[in-house]
XYZ file of C-alpha atoms in Angstrom:
226
model
C -3.582 12.176 6.817
C -7.524 10.821 6.585
C -10.812 12.748 7.801
C -13.722 10.457 7.693
C -17.206 12.928 8.833
C -20.193 10.768 8.609
C -19.866 7.672 6.752
C -22.206 5.008 6.242
C -21.942 1.779 4.660
C -25.291 0.372 3.631
C -25.720 -3.254 2.140
C -29.091 -4.068 0.717
C -30.875 -7.074 -0.835
C -34.319 -8.189 -1.948
C -35.891 -7.934 1.591
C -33.155 -6.756 3.890
C -30.851 -3.310 4.497
C -28.287 -3.586 6.792
C -26.212 -0.941 8.372
C -22.753 -1.804 9.043
C -21.202 1.830 9.406
C -23.466 4.569 11.196
C -22.508 8.300 11.247
C -18.205 6.990 11.000
C -16.023 10.355 12.413
C -12.591 9.708 12.702
C -9.475 11.584 11.580
C -6.044 10.025 11.491
C -2.939 11.841 11.322
C 0.274 10.796 9.073
C 2.425 8.422 11.160
C -0.253 6.980 13.452
C -0.419 3.812 14.914
C -4.472 3.330 14.786
C -5.759 -0.325 16.326
C -9.433 -0.786 15.591
C -11.320 -3.022 18.347
C -14.771 -4.888 18.844
C -16.699 -7.762 18.572
C -16.642 -9.913 15.186
C -19.622 -8.278 12.976
C -19.500 -4.382 15.075
C -18.181 -3.366 11.352
C -14.045 -3.791 11.727
C -13.570 -5.061 8.748
C -16.021 -2.576 6.720
C -14.573 0.115 7.540
C -11.168 -0.895 6.744
C -12.288 -1.915 3.813
C -13.346 1.623 2.980
C -10.407 3.374 4.346
C -8.650 0.927 1.563
C -11.511 2.169 -1.235
C -11.760 -1.628 -1.432
C -15.491 -0.614 -0.442
C -17.181 2.466 -1.092
C -19.349 4.234 1.177
C -22.845 4.594 1.020
C -22.955 8.430 2.654
C -20.429 11.200 4.292
C -16.953 12.570 3.252
C -13.574 10.623 3.039
C -10.597 12.929 2.425
C -7.339 11.514 1.440
C -4.478 13.901 1.764
C -7.080 16.651 1.338
C -8.957 15.098 -1.577
C -12.454 13.675 -1.002
C -12.627 10.502 -2.707
C -15.581 8.679 -1.815
C -17.125 9.089 -4.912
C -13.815 9.075 -6.846
C -13.613 6.991 -9.865
C -12.381 3.797 -9.855
C -9.451 4.405 -11.900
C -8.589 7.334 -9.706
C -8.649 4.818 -6.245
C -7.138 2.224 -8.206
C -4.220 4.665 -8.193
C -4.035 5.457 -5.324
C -4.159 1.341 -3.663
C -1.063 0.767 -6.534
C 1.108 4.186 -5.174
C 0.107 4.865 -1.573
C -1.898 1.863 0.148
C -0.483 -1.058 1.422
C -2.615 -3.620 2.643
C -2.275 -7.027 4.805
C -4.863 -9.894 5.338
C -5.437 -12.613 8.282
C -5.182 -15.276 5.555
C -1.888 -13.964 4.092
C -2.992 -14.301 0.390
C -0.103 -15.464 -1.031
C -0.082 -16.976 -4.581
C 1.204 -20.879 -4.256
C 2.372 -21.563 -7.628
C 4.995 -18.492 -7.123
C 8.342 -18.465 -5.115
C 8.146 -15.547 -1.970
C 10.159 -13.343 -4.422
C 7.434 -13.416 -7.198
C 4.538 -12.990 -4.550
C 6.793 -9.620 -2.825
C 7.011 -8.197 -6.566
C 3.395 -8.465 -6.844
C 3.502 -5.284 -5.075
C 5.108 -3.263 -7.657
C 3.053 -5.468 -10.332
C 1.606 -2.342 -11.742
C 4.055 0.195 -11.723
C 6.604 0.853 -14.543
C 9.607 -0.471 -12.321
C 12.879 -1.597 -14.664
C 14.161 -5.218 -13.672
C 16.893 -4.326 -11.414
C 15.033 -1.595 -9.456
C 12.294 -4.036 -9.150
C 14.570 -6.750 -7.643
C 16.342 -4.449 -5.360
C 13.255 -3.645 -3.542
C 12.375 -6.859 -3.102
C 14.852 -8.103 -1.938
C 14.926 -4.868 0.673
C 11.179 -5.372 1.603
C 12.519 -9.143 2.178
C 14.933 -8.567 4.245
C 13.035 -5.940 6.352
C 10.756 -8.506 7.254
C 13.593 -11.301 8.061
C 12.610 -13.977 5.120
C 15.428 -12.832 2.345
C 16.890 -16.229 2.532
C 13.563 -17.332 1.993
C 12.882 -15.843 -1.491
C 13.408 -18.861 -3.601
C 11.129 -20.923 -1.553
C 6.971 -21.452 -2.335
C 4.870 -20.498 0.578
C 3.447 -23.672 1.212
C 7.610 -24.151 2.366
C 7.422 -21.299 4.927
C 5.450 -21.411 8.290
C 2.140 -19.084 9.018
C 4.951 -16.543 10.939
C 6.875 -16.995 7.517
C 3.897 -16.390 5.434
C 2.881 -13.204 7.337
C 6.513 -11.908 6.852
C 5.895 -12.304 3.000
C 2.574 -10.752 2.954
C 4.050 -7.448 4.173
C 7.072 -7.227 2.582
C 4.610 -7.592 -0.726
C 2.848 -4.687 1.053
C 5.248 -2.221 1.619
C 7.607 -2.800 -1.116
C 5.957 -0.024 -2.954
C 6.653 2.511 0.251
C 3.036 3.259 0.531
C 2.626 5.822 3.349
C -0.775 3.710 4.629
C -0.819 0.486 6.124
C -3.809 -1.243 6.579
C -3.890 -4.672 8.211
C -6.825 -6.573 8.355
C -6.185 -9.413 11.786
C -2.798 -9.620 10.730
C -1.819 -11.754 13.747
C -5.379 -13.957 13.764
C -3.833 -17.085 12.158
C -0.797 -17.246 13.791
C 0.391 -18.288 17.398
C 1.762 -16.355 20.026
C 5.651 -15.631 19.014
C 4.603 -15.334 15.347
C 2.418 -12.833 16.223
C 4.616 -10.948 18.576
C 7.288 -11.239 15.778
C 4.481 -9.471 13.052
C 3.652 -6.910 15.977
C 7.224 -6.150 16.356
C 7.660 -5.645 12.238
C 4.462 -3.161 12.054
C 5.928 -1.490 15.102
C 9.576 -1.030 13.626
C 7.576 0.039 10.235
C 5.406 2.749 12.138
C 8.823 4.070 14.057
C 10.307 4.672 10.939
C 7.031 6.671 9.405
C 4.749 3.930 8.455
C 0.923 4.481 9.323
C -1.062 1.851 10.185
C -4.382 1.015 10.344
C -4.951 -2.134 12.514
C -8.271 -4.742 13.077
C -7.556 -6.670 15.847
C -8.993 -8.668 18.764
C -5.928 -8.912 20.789
C -5.905 -6.065 23.616
C -1.725 -7.006 24.043
C -1.233 -6.264 20.437
C -3.466 -3.345 20.061
C -1.228 -1.851 22.694
C 1.382 -1.646 20.734
C -0.484 0.947 18.854
C -0.801 4.785 19.730
C -4.322 4.890 19.738
C -7.369 2.923 20.110
C -10.916 3.163 18.149
C -13.911 0.512 19.537
C -16.668 0.151 18.017
C -19.879 -1.790 18.451
C -22.864 -2.030 16.262
C -21.398 0.224 13.292
C -20.158 3.071 15.484
C -17.165 4.288 16.703
C -17.906 4.102 21.085
C -14.305 5.896 21.562
C -10.871 6.271 20.743
C -8.166 7.076 23.076
C -4.694 7.750 22.811
C -2.121 5.091 24.597
C 0.102 6.871 27.616
C 3.601 7.685 26.449
């Protein structure tokens, strides 16, 4: 699905140039579950942002399903994010003024999905993560774990091929964090490709492969024993 070759990402200011990513080579096959680990500031989230086309690499090649998108027009990248990618963030990023069902439906906002089909997809996504009974509630009425499940429902409602999760359990207690990991594991078992940034070795063990980073570089990539 994904091939990164010699990906670099520089951040420049008037006086300082910082290398966030240096010489990143990474292949991710369709159906994999990859955990990215490393200390704060090592480039994990920058790498995830590059994978999600939120951030463009300064140099190198990024092949997504065989097409180099490193320098693709923004309109093409917007369509890719809309049709093929799902995002889950540590801070949930739900809109307080909208109900949970309306938040989940945002995952279909830029698609021409008929109203009845949209309702069915939203209901199916919420049922999948166990919050169908909360469809009329607002985010502040839900626990942190329920809010993250709503965020996952929003990410999967459009049927993305790739789910990118940035510290999805970072704001959750142990029990709710495990519930989120169980959901991600089930989605992967059903065929979704998942790339997750995490600080938790226990949660990384749910993935099929762990990539360790330091100072903007990949130190190692190891598959979990069957």
